[in-house]
mmCIF file of C-alpha atoms and ligand atoms in Angstrom:
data_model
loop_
_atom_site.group_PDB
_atom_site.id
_atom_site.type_symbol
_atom_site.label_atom_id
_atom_site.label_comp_id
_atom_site.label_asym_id
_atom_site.label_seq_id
_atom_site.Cartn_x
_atom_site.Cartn_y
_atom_site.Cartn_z
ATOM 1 C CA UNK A 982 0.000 0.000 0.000
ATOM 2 C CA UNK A 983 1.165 3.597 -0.666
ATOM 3 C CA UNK A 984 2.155 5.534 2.193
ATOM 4 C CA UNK A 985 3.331 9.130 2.245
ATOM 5 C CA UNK A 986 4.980 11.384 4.739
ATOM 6 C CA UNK A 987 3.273 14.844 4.678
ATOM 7 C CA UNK A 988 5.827 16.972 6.352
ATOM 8 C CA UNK A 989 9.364 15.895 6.452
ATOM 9 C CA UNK A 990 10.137 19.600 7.453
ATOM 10 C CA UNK A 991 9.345 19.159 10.833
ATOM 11 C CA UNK A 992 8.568 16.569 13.968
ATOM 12 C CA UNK A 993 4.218 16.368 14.038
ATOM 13 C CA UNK A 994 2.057 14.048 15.218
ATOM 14 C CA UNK A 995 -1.744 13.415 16.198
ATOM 15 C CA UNK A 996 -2.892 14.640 12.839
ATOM 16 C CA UNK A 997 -6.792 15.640 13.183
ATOM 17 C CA UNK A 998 -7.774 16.644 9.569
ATOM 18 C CA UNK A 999 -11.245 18.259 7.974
ATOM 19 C CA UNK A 1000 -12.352 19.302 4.814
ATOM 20 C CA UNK A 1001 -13.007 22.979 5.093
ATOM 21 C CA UNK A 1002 -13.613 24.969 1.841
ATOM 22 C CA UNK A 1003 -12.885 21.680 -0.773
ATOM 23 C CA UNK A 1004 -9.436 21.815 1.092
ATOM 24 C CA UNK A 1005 -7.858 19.335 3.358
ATOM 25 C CA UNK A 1006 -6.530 20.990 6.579
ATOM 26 C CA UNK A 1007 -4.813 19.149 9.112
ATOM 27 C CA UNK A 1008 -4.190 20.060 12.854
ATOM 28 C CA UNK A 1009 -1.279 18.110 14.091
ATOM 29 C CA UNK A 1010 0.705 17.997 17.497
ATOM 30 C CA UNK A 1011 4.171 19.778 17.023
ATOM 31 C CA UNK A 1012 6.676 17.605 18.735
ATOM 32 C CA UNK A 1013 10.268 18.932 20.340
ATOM 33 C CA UNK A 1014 12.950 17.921 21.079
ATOM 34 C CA UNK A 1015 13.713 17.759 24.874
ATOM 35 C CA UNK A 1016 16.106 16.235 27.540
ATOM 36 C CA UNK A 1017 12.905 15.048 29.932
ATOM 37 C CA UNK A 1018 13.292 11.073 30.573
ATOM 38 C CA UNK A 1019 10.882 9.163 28.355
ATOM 39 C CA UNK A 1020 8.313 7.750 31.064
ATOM 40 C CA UNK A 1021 4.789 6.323 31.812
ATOM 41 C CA UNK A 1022 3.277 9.719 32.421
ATOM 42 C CA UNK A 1023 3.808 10.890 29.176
ATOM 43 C CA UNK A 1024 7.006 13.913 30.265
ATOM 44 C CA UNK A 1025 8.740 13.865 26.687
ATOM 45 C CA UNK A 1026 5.648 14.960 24.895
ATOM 46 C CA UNK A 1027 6.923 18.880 25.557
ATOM 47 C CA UNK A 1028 4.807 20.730 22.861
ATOM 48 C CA UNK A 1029 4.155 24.434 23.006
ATOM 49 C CA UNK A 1030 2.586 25.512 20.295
ATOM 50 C CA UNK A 1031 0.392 24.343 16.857
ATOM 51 C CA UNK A 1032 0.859 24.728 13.152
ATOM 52 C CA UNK A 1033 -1.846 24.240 10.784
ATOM 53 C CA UNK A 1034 -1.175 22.260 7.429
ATOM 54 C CA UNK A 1035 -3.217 22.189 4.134
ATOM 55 C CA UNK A 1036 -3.285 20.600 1.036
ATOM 56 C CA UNK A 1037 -5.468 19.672 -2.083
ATOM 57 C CA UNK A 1038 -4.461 16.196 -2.799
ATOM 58 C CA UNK A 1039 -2.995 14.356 0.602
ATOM 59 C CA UNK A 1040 -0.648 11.625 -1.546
ATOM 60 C CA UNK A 1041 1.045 13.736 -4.014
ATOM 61 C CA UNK A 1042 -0.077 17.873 -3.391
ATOM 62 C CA UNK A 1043 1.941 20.147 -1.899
ATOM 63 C CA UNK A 1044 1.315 20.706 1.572
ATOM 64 C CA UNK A 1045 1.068 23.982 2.987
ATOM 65 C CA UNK A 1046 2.528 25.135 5.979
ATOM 66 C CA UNK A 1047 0.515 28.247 7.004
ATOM 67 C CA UNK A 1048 3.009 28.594 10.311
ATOM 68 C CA UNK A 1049 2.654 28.795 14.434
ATOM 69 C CA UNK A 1050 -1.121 29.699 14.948
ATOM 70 C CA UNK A 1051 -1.537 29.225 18.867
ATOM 71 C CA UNK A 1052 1.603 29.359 21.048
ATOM 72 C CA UNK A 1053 1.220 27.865 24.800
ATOM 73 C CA UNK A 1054 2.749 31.474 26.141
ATOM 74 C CA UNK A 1055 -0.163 33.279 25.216
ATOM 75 C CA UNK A 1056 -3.164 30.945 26.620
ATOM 76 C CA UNK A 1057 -3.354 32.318 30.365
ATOM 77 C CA UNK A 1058 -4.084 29.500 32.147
ATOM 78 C CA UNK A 1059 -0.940 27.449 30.404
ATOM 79 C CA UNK A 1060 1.091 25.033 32.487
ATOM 80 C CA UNK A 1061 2.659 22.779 30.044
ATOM 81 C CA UNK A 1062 1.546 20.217 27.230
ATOM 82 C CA UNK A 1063 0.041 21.101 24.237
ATOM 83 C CA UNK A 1064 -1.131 17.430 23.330
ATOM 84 C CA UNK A 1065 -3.571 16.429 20.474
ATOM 85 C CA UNK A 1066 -6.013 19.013 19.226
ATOM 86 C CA UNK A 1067 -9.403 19.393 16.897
ATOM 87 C CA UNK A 1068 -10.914 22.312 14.828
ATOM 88 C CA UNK A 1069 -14.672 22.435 13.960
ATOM 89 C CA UNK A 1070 -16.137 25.422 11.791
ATOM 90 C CA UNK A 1071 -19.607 26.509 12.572
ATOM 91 C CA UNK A 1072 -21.281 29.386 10.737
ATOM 92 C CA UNK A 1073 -17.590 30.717 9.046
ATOM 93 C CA UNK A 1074 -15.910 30.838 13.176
ATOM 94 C CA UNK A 1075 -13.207 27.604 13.289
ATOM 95 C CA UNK A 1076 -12.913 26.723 16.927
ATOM 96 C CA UNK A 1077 -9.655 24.551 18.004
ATOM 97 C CA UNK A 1078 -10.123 22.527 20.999
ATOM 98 C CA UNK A 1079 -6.793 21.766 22.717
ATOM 99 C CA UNK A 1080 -5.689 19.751 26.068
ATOM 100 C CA UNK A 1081 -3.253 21.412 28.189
ATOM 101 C CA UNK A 1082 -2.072 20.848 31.830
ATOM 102 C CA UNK A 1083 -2.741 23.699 34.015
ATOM 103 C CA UNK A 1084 -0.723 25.738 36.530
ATOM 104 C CA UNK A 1085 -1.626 22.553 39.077
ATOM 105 C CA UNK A 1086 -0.286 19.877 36.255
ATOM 106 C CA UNK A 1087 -4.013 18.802 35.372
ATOM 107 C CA UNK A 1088 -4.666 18.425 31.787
ATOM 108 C CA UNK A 1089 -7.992 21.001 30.818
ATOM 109 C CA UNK A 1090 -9.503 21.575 27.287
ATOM 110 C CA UNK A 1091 -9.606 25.059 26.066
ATOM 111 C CA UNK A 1092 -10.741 26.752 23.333
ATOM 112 C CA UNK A 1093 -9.182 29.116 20.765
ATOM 113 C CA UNK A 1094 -11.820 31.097 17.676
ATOM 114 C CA UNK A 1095 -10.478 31.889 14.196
ATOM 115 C CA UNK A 1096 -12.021 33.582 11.321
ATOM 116 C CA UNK A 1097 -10.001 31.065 8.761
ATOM 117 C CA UNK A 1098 -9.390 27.498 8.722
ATOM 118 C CA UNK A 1099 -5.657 28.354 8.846
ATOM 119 C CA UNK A 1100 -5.801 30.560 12.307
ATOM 120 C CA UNK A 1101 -4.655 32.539 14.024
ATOM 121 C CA UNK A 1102 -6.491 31.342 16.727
ATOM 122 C CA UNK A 1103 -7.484 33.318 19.794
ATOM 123 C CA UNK A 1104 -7.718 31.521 22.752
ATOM 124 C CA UNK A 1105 -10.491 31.855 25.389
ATOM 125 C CA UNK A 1106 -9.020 33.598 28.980
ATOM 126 C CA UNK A 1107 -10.212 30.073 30.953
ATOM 127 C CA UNK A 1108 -10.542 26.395 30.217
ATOM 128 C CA UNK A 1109 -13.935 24.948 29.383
ATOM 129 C CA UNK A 1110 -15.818 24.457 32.383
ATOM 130 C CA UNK A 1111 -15.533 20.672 34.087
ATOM 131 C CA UNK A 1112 -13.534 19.631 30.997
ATOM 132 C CA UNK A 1113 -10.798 17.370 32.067
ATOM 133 C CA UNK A 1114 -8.095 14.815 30.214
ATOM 134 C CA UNK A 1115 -7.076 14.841 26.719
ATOM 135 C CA UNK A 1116 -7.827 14.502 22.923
ATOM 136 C CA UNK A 1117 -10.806 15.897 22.051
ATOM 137 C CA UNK A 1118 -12.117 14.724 18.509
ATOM 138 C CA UNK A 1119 -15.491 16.719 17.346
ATOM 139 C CA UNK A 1120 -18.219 15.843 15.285
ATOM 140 C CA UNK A 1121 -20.374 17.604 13.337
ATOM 141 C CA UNK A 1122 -23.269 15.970 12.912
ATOM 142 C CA UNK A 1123 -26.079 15.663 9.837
ATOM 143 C CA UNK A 1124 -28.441 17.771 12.371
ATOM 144 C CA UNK A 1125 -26.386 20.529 13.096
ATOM 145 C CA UNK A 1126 -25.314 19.310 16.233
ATOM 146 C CA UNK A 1127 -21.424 19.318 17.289
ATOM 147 C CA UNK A 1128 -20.366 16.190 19.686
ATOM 148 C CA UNK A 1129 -16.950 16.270 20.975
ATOM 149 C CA UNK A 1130 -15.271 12.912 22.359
ATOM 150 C CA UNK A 1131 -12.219 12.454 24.148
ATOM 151 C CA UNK A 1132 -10.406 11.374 27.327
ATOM 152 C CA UNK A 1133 -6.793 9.371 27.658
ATOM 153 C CA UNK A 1134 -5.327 6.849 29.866
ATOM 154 C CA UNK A 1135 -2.234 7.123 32.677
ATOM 155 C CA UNK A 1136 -0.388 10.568 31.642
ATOM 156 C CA UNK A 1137 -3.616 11.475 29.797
ATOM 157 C CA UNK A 1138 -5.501 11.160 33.466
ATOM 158 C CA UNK A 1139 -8.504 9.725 32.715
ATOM 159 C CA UNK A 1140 -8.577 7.138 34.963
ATOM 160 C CA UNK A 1141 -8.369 9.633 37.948
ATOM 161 C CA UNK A 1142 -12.256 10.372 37.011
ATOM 162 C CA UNK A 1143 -15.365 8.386 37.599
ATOM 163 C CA UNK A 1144 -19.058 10.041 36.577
ATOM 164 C CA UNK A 1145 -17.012 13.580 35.971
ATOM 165 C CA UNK A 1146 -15.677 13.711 39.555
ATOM 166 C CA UNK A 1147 -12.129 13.621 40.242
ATOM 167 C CA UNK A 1148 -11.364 10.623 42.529
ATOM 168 C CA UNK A 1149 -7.741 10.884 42.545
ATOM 169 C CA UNK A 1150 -4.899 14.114 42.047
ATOM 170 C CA UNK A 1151 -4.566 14.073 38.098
ATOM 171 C CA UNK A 1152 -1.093 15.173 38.986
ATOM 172 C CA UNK A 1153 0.144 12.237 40.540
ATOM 173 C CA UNK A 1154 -1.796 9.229 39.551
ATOM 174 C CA UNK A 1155 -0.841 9.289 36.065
ATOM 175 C CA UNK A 1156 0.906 5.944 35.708
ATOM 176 C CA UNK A 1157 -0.174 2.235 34.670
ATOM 177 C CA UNK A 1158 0.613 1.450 38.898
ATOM 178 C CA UNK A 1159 -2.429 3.707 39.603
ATOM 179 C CA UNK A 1160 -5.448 2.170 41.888
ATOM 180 C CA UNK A 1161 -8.014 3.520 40.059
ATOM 181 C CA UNK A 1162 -7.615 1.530 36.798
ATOM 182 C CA UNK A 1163 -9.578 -2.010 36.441
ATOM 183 C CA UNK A 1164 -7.631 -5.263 35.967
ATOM 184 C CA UNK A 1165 -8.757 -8.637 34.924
ATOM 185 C CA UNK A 1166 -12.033 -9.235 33.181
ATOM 186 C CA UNK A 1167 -13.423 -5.508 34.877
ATOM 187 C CA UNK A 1168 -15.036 -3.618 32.490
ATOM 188 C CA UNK A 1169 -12.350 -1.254 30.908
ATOM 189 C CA UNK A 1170 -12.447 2.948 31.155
ATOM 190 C CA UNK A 1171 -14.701 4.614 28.959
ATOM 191 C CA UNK A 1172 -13.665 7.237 26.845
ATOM 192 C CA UNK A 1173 -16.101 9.977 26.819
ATOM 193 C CA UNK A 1174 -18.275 12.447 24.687
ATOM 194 C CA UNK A 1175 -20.373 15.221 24.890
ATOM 195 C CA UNK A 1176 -22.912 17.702 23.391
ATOM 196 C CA UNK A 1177 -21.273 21.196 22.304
ATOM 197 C CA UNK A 1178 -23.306 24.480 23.338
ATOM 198 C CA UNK A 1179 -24.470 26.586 21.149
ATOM 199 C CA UNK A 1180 -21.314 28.868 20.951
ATOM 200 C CA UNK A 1181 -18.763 25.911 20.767
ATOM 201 C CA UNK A 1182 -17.163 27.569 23.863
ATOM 202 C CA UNK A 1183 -18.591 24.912 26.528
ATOM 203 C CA UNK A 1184 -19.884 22.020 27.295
ATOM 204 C CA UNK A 1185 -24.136 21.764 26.962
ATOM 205 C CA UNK A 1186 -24.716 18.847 29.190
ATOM 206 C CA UNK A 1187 -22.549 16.407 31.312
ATOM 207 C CA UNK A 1188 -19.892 13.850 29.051
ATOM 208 C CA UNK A 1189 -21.055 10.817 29.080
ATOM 209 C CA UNK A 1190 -19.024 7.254 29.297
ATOM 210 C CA UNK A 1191 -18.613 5.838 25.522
ATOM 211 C CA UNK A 1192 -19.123 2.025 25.802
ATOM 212 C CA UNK A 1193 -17.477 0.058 23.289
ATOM 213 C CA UNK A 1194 -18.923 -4.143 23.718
ATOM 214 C CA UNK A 1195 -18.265 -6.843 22.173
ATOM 215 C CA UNK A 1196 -20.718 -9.319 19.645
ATOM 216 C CA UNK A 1197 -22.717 -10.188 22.535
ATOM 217 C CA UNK A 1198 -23.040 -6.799 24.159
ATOM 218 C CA UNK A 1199 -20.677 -7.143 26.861
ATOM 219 C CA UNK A 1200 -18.287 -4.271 27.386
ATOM 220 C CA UNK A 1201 -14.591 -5.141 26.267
ATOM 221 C CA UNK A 1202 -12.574 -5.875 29.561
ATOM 222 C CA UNK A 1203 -9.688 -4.048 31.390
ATOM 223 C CA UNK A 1204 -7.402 -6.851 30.180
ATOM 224 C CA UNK A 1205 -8.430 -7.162 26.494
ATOM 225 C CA UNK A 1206 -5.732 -5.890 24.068
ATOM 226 C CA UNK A 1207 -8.077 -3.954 22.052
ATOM 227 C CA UNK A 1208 -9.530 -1.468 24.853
ATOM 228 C CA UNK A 1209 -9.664 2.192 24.647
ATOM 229 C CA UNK A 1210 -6.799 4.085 25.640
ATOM 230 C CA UNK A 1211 -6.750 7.653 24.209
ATOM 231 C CA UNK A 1212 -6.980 9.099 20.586
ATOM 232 C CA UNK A 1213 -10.602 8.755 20.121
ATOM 233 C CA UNK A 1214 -11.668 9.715 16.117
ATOM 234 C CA UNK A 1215 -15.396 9.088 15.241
ATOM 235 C CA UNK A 1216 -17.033 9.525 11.653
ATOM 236 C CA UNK A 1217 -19.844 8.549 9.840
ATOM 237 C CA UNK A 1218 -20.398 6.084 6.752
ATOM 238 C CA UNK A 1219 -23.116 4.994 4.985
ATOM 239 C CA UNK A 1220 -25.388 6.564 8.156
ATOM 240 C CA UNK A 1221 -23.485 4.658 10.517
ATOM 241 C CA UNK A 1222 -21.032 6.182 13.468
ATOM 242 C CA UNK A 1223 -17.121 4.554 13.570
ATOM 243 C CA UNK A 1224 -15.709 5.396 16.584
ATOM 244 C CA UNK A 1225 -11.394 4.510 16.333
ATOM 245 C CA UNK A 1226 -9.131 4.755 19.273
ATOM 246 C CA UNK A 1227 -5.532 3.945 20.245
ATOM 247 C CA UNK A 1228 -5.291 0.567 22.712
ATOM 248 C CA UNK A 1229 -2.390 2.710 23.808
ATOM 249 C CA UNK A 1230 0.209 0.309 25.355
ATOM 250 C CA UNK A 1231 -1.211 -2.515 22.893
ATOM 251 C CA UNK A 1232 -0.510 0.070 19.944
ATOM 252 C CA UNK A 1233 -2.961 -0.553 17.774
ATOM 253 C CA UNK A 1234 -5.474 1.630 15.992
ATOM 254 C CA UNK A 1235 -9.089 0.154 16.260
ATOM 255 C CA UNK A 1236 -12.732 0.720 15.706
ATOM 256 C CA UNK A 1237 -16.244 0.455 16.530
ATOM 257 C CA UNK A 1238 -19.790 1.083 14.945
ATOM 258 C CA UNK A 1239 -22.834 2.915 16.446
ATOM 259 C CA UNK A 1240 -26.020 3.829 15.083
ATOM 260 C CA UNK A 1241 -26.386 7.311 17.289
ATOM 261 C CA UNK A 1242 -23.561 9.723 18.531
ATOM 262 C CA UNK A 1243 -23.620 8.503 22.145
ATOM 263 C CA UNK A 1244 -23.260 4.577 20.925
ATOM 264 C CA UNK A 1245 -22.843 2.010 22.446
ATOM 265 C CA UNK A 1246 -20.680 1.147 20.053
ATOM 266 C CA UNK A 1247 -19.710 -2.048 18.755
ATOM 267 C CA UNK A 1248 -16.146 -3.485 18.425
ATOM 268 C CA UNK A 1249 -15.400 -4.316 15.050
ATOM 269 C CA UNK A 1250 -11.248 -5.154 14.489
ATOM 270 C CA UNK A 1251 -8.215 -3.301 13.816
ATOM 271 C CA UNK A 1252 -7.687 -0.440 11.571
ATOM 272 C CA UNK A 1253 -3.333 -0.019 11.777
ATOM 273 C CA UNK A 1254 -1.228 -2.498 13.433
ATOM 274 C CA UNK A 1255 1.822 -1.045 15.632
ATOM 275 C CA UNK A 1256 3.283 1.433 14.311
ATOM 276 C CA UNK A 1257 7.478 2.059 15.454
ATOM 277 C CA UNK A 1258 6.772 4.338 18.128
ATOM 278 C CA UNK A 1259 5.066 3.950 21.072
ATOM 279 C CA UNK A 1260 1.961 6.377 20.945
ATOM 280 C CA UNK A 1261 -0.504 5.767 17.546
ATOM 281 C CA UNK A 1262 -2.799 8.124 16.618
ATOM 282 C CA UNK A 1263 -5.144 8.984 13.702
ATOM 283 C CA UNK A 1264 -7.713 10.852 11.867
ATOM 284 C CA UNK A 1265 -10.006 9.371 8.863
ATOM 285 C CA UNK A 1266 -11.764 11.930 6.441
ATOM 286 C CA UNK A 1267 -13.464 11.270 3.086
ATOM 287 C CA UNK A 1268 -11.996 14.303 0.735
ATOM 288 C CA UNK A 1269 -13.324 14.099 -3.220
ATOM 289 C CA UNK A 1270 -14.673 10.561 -3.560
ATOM 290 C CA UNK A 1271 -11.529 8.548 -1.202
ATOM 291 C CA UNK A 1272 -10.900 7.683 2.106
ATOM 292 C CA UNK A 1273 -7.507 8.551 3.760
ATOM 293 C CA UNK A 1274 -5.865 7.817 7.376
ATOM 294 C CA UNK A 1275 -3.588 10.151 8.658
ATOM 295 C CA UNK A 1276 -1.549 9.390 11.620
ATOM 296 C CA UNK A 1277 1.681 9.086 12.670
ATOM 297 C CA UNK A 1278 4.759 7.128 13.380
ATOM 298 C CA UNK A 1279 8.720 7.709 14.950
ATOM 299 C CA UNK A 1280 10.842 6.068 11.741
ATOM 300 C CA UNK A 1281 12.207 8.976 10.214
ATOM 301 C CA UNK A 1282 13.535 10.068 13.847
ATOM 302 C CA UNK A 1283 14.842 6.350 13.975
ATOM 303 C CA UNK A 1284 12.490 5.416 16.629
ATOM 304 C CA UNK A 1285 12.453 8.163 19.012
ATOM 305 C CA UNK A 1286 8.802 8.046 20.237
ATOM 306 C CA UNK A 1287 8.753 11.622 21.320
ATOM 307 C CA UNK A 1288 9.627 12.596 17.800
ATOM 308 C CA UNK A 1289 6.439 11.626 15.392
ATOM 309 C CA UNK A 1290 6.247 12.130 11.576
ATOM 310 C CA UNK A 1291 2.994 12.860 9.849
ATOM 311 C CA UNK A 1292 1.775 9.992 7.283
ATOM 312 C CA UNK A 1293 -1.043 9.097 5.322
ATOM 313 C CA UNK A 1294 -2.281 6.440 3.190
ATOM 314 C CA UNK A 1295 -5.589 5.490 1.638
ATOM 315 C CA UNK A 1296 -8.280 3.503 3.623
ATOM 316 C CA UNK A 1297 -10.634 0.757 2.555
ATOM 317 C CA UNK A 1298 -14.289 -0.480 3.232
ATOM 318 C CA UNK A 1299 -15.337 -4.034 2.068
ATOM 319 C CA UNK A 1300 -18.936 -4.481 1.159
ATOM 320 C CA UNK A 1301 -20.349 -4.972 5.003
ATOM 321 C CA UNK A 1302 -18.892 -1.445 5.362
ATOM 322 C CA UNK A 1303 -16.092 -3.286 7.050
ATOM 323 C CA UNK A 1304 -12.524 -1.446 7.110
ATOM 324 C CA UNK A 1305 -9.431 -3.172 6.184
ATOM 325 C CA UNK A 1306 -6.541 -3.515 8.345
ATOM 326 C CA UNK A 1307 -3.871 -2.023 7.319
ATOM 327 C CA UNK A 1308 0.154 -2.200 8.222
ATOM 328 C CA UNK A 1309 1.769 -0.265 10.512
ATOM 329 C CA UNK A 1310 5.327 -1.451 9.511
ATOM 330 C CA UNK A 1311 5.641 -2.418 5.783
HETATM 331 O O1 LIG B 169 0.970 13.765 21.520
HETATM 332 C C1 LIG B 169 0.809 13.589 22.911
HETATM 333 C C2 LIG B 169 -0.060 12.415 23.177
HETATM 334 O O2 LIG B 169 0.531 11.258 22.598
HETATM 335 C C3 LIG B 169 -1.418 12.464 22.538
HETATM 336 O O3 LIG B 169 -2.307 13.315 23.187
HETATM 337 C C4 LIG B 169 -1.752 11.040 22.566
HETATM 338 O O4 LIG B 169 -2.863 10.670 21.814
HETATM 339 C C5 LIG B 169 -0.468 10.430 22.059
HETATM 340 O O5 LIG B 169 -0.387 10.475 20.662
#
C-alpha cells in the first residue's frame, strides 16, 4: 500500500484533519525535542505551540505550511503540554479545541476562535468548564449538532475520574501502577463524549461514558488488548457512526460502529497495526470521492517516540462497510 509522509520539514504528530472549503486541513501535534526522561506519564511529549497544514491532494499535493497559529505562552491558564487538538467550523468561526495541563499539572480543554481554517487562533481567557483529560475529537453531525469525544489513559488522566468527579490528584496518579484503573475481566475505562453548546465555547450537558462491547453486548474488559486508551476519532459512513481509538500500550489503531452519537458502540477489528513508536494516533476523512488515514509514526527520527512524523495512506471499506486492516510497519 502507498504511504506518504506529509511533512518531512518538521517533527508532528496526532494529525486531526477536515475538509473545510474543498481543502484538506490538518491540525497536528508539534513535537520537540527535549532532555525530559521518556516515562509512563507521558514527560517527553513537551509541545508548546500548533501549526496548521493544508493541502489539495494528501498523496502527491503540496502541503502547505501556514506557520505557528496558537503558542502555549499566550493561553493564560498554560502550564505545560500542548497534546492532540481538533478544529470544527460553525457558521464561518473555526474553533480549536486543545488539552493542556494547568498551573496545578491537570490536563484542561480550552478553546481558541479563528475567522479562517488556517488561524490565528485566539484563545479563550479560561478552560472549558468541568472539561478534564485529553484529545478531544469533534463531530459535526447531519443535524447541526457538534459532539466532541475524548479522554486518555495514565499521563492522559482519565482514569483519575469516575461520573465527571475527580477521585484521585490528576497530577500524581498518572501511571499504569495507579489504583483507580480495572484489571482482569473488569469492564475497561470509557472514553467519553459530549454535546457542544451553542457557541462551541462549553460544554451543553454532562460527558457521558462511551461504551465500546463486544458481539454479545458485553463491554470489552480491562485486560483485552483492544480497549480504549486515548486518541478517540469518530465519523460517519453509509449513516453509521465509527468510533477509532488507540489501545495505547497494545498500539494498535481500532474501531467500533454505532447507530447514534452517544453509541454504544460495537467493536469491530483493527484499523493499523503497531506502528514504530510507542503512541498511535489517527484521523479518517473522506476528501473528493476517497478515504484517507492520517496518523503518525517515529521512523524517520529512527524510533524516538517523542519525535512523530505525519503519514497518510488510503483507507478501505469491504462491502459490510467493514474497514481493512492495514500495516503499521511495511
Ligand atoms: O501527543 C501527545 C499524546 O501522545 C497524545 O495526546 C496522545 O494521543 C499520544 O499520541
Amino acid at each position: 500500500m502507498k504511504k506518504r509522509y506529509l511533512y518531512p520539514a518538521d517533527y508532528m504528530a496526532d494529525p486531526s484533519v477536515h475538509v473545510f472549503n474543498n481543502r484538506i486541513y490538518i491540525y497536528p501535534s508539534h513535537d520537540w525535542e527535549c532532555d525530559n526522561t521518556e516515562n509512563d506519564t507521558g514527560d517527553q511529549y513537551v509541545m508548546k505551540d500548533y501549526h496548521v497544514l493544508s493541502t489539495d491532494d494528501p498523496m502527491e499535493g503540496e502541503v502547505v505550511d501556514h506557520g505557528k497559529v496558537l503558542d502555549l505562552e499566550d493561553i493564560k491558564w498554560h502550564g505545560r503540554q500542548l497534546w492532540d487538538c481538533d478544529v470544527a467550523e460553525k457558521d464561518g468561526k473555526y474553533y480549536m479545541y486543545f488539552p493542556m495541563k494547568d498551573k496545578n499539572d491537570v490536563f484542561r480543554q480550552g478553546v481558541a476562535v479563528a475567522d479562517n481554517p488556517a488561524g490565528p487562533f485566539i484563545p479563550e481567557p479560561e478552560p472549558i468548564h468541568g472539561s478534564y483529560s485529553i484529545d478531544m475529537a469533534v463531530l459535526k453531525d447531519d443535524d447541526g449538532s457538534y459532539y466532541m469525544y475524548f479522554g486518555g489513559l495514565w499521563g492522559g488522566q482519565l482514569q483519575c475520574y469516575r461520573d465527571n468527579v475527580g477521585i484521585e490528584d490528576p497530577a500524581v496518579n498518572n501511571n499504569p501502577d495507579s489504583k483507580n484503573l480495572p484489571h482482569g475481566n473488569q469492564p475497561a475505562i470509557p472514553s467519553r463524549m459530549v454535546k457542544l453548546s451553542d457557541d462551541m465555547l462549553q460544554y451543553a450537558e454532562e460527558p457521558k461514558p462511551i461504551v465500546v462491547v463486544d458481539a454479545q453486548g458485553k463491554p470489552l474488559a480491562a485486560d483485552d488488548p483492544h480497549r480504549f486508551f486515548e486518541a478517540s476519532w469518530v465519523h460517519k459512513y453509509n449513516g453509521k457512526y465509527y468510533f477509532s481509538y488507540s489501545t495505547g500500550d497494545t498500539h494498535m489503531l481500532c474501531y467500533a460502529i454505532g447507530d447514534n452519537p452517544y453509541g454504544p458502540f460495537t467493536y469491530q477489528g483493527v484499523i493499523l497495526t503497531p506502528v514504530v513508536g510507542w503512541t498511535t494516533h489517527h484521523s479518517i476523512v473522506e476528501y473528493k470521492g476517497k478515504w484517507y488515514l492520517f496518523h503518525h509514526d517515529s521512523v524517520p527520527s529512527g524510533g524516538k517516540s517523542w519525535l512523530r512524523s505525519l503519514k497518510v495512506c488510503q483507507l478501505e471499506y469491504d462491502s459490510n462497510g467493514k474497514i481493512q486492516t492495514i500495516e503499521g510497519i511495511d
